[in-house]
mmCIF file of C-alpha atoms in Angstrom:
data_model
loop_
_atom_site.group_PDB
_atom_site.id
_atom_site.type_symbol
_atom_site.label_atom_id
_atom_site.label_comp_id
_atom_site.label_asym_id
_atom_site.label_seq_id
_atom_site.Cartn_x
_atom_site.Cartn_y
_atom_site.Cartn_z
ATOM 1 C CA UNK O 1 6.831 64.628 13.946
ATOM 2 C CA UNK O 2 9.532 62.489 12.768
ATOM 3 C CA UNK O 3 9.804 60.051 15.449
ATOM 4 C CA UNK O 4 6.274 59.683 14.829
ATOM 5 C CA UNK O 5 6.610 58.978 11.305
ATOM 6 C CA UNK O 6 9.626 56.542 12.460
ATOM 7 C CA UNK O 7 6.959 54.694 14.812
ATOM 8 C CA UNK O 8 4.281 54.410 12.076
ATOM 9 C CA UNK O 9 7.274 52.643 9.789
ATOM 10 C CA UNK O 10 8.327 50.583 12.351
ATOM 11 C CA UNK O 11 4.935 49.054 13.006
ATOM 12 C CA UNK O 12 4.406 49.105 9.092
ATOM 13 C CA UNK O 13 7.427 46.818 8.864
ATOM 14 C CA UNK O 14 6.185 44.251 11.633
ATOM 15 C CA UNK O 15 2.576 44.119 10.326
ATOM 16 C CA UNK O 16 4.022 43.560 6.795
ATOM 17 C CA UNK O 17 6.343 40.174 8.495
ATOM 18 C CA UNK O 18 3.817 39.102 10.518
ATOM 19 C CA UNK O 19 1.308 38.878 7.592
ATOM 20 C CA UNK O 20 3.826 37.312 5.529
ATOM 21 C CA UNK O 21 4.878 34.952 8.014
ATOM 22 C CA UNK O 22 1.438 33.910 9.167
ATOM 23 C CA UNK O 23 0.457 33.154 5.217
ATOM 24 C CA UNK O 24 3.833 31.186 4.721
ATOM 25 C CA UNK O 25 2.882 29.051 7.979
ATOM 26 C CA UNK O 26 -0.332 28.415 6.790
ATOM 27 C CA UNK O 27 0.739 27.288 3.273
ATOM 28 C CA UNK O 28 3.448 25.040 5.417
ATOM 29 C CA UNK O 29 0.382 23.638 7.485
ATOM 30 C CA UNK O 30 -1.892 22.809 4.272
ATOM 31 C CA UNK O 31 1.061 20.552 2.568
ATOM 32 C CA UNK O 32 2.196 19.179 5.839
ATOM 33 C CA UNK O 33 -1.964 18.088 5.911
ATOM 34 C CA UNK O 34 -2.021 17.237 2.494
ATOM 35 C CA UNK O 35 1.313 14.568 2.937
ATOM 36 C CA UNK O 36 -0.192 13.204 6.125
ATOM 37 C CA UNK O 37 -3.164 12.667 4.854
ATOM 38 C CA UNK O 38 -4.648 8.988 4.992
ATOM 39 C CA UNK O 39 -5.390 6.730 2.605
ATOM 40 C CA UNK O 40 -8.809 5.439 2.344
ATOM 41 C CA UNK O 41 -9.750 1.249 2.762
ATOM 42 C CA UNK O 42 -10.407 1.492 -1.054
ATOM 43 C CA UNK O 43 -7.139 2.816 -2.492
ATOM 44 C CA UNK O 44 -5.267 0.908 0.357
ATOM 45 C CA UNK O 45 -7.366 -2.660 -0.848
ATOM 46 C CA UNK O 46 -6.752 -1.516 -4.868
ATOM 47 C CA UNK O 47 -3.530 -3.304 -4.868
ATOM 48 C CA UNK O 48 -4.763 -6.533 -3.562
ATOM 49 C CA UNK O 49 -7.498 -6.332 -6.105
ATOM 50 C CA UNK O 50 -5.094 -5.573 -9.077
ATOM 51 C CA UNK O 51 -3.391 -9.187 -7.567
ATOM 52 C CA UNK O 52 -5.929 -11.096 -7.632
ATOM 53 C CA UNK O 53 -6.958 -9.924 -10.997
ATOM 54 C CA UNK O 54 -3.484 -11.357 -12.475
ATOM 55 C CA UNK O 55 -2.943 -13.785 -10.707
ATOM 56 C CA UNK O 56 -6.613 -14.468 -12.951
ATOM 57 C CA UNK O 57 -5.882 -13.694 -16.188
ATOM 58 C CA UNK O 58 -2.175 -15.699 -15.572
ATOM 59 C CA UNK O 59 -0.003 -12.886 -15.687
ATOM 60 C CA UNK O 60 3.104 -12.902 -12.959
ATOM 61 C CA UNK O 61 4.741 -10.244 -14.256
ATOM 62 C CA UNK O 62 1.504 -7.840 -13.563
ATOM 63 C CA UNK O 63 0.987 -9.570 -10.140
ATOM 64 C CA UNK O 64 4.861 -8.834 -9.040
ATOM 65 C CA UNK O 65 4.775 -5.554 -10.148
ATOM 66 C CA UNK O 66 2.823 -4.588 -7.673
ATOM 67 C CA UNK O 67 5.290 -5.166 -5.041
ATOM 68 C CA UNK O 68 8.563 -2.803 -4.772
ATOM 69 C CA UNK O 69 11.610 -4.028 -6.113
ATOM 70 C CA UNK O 70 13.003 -5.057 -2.609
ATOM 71 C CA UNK O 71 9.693 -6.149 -0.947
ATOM 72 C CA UNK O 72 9.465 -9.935 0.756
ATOM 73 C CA UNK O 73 6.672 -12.179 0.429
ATOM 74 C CA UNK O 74 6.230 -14.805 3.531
ATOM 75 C CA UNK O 75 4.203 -17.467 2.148
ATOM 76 C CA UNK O 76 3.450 -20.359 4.562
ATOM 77 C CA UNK O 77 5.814 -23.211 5.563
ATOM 78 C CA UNK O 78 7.874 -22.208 2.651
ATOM 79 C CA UNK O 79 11.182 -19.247 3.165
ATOM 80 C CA UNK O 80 10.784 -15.979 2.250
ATOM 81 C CA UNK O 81 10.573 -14.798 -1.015
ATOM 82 C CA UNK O 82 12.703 -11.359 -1.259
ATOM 83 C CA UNK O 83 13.025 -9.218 -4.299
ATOM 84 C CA UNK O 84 10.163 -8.888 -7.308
ATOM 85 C CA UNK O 85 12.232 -11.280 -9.626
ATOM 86 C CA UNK O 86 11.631 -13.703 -7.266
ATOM 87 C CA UNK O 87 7.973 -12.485 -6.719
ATOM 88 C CA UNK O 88 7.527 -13.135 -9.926
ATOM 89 C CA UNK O 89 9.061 -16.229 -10.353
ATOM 90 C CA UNK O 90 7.272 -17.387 -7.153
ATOM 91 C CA UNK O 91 3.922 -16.375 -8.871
ATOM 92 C CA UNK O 92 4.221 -17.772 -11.677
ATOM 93 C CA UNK O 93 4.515 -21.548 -10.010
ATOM 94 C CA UNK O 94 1.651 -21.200 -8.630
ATOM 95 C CA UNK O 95 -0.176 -20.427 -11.996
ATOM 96 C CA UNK O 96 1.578 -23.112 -13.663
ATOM 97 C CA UNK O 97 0.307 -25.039 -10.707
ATOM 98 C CA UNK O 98 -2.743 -24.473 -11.685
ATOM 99 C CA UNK O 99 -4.700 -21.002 -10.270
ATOM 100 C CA UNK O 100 -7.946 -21.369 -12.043
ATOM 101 C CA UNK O 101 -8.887 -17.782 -9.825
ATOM 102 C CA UNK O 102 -8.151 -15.537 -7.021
ATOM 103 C CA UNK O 103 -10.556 -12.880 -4.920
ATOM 104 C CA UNK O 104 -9.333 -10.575 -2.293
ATOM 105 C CA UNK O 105 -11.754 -8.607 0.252
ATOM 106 C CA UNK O 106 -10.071 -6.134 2.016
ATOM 107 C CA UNK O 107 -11.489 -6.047 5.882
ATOM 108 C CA UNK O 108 -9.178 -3.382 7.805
ATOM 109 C CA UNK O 109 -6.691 -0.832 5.939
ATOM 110 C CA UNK O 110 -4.685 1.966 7.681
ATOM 111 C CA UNK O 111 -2.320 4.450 6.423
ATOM 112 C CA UNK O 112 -0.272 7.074 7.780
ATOM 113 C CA UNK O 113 1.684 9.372 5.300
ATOM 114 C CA UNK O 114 3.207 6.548 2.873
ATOM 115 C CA UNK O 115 3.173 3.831 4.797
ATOM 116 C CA UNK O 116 0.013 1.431 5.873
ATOM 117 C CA UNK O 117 -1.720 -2.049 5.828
ATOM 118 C CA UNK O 118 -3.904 -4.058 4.551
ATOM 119 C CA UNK O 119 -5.773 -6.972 6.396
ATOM 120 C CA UNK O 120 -8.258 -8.818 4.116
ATOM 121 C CA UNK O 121 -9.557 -12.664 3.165
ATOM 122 C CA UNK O 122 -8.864 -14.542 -0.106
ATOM 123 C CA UNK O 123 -10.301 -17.158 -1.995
ATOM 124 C CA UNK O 124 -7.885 -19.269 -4.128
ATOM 125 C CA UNK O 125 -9.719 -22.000 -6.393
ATOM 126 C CA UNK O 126 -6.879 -24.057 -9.028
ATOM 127 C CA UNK O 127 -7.393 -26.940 -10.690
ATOM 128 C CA UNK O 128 -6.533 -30.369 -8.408
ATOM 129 C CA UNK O 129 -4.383 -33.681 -9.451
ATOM 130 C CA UNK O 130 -7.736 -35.518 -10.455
ATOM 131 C CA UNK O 131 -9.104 -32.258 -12.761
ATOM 132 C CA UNK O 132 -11.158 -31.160 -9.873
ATOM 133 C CA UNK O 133 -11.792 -28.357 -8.546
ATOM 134 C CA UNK O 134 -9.623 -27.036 -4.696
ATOM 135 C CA UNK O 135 -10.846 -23.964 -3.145
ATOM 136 C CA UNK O 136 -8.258 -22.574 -0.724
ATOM 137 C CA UNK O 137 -10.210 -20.198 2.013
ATOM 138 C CA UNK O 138 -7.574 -17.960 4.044
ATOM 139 C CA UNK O 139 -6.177 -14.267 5.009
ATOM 140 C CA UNK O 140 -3.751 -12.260 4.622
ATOM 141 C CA UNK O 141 -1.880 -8.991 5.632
ATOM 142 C CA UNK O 142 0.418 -6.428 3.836
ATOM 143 C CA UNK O 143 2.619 -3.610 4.800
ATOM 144 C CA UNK O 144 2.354 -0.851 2.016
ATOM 145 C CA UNK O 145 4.207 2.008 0.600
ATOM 146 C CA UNK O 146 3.047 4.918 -1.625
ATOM 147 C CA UNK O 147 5.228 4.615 -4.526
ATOM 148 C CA UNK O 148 7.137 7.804 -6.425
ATOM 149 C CA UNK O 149 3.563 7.911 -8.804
ATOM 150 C CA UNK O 150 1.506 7.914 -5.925
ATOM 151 C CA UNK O 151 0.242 4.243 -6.087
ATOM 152 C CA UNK O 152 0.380 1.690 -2.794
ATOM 153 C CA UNK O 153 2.919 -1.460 -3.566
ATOM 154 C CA UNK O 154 3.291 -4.220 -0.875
ATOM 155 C CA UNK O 155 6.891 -4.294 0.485
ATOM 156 C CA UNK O 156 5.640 -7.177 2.687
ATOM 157 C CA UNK O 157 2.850 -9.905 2.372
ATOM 158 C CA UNK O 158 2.230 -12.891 4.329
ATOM 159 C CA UNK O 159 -1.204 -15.015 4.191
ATOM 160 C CA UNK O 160 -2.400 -18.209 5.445
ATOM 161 C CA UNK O 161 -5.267 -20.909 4.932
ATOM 162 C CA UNK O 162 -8.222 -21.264 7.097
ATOM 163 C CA UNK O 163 -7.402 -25.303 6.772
ATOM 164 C CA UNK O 164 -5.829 -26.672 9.826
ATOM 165 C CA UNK O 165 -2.322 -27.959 8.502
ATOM 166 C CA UNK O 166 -1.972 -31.647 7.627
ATOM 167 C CA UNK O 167 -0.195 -33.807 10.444
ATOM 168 C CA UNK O 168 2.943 -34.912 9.636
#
């Protein structure tokens, strides 16, 4: 009877490590899910949106915070731009250059874990030499990252205008 008893233990024992190893797999699955999962278009486009709103109201300090602290802008014909001070700095010329208003539409956006893209169009209008009225017509890309609180900052973000460039 005892090695009987001993059996019925024994198989006690492996039920009881296969149930808890099965539930501790499946919580291990759910998180793994949960920190892959992807970002939709709309919280991948938000940051572009949030730009273009301060680049609006003539705020560089809002617009560069939206990029991380080492992230690069490549603007065209012009070097890169590395490091938010200089985001911000960069910004801010081209609001005291004029930026009368800025729209983004986002048209592809990706993510995998905490890293994706964004590939949109823009609309620039700022106020000309003569008091009139240039509307800039271009896209753009950027390479995100999901931040420590869970919000997407550009690291990179290049753009271009639709205009042919000028012969020189």
């Amino acid at each position: 009877m005892k090695p009987i008893r001993q059996i019925l233990m024994l198989l006690l024992f492996s039920l009881s490590l296969s149930t808890l190893f099965n539930c501790k797999q499946q919580s291990g699955s759910s998180e793994e899910t949960e920190l892959s999962k992807s970002a939709t278009i709309e919280e991948l486009g938000q940051m572009n949106r949030y730009f273009a709103n301060a680049l609006t109201a003539k705020d560089a300090l809002a617009a560069a915070n939206l990029y991380g602290e080492n992230a690069s802008l490549l603007p065209p014909n012009e070097p890169i731009v590395k490091g938010r001070a200089n985001i911000q700095a960069y910004w801010q010329g081209a609001i005291d250059a004029g930026i009368i208003d800025a729209t983004v539409k986002t048209i592809d956006a990706k993510s995998d874990g905490d890293l994706g893209y964004e590939v949109g169009t823009f609309t620039l209008r700022f106020l000309g030499a003569e008091n009139d009225t240039i509307v800039e017509i271009g896209k753009y890309i950027e390479i995100l990252e999901r931040n420590e609180d869970g919000k997407w900052i550009s690291t990179y973000g290049m753009w271009s205008s639709n205009e042919s460039a000028p012969n020189q």
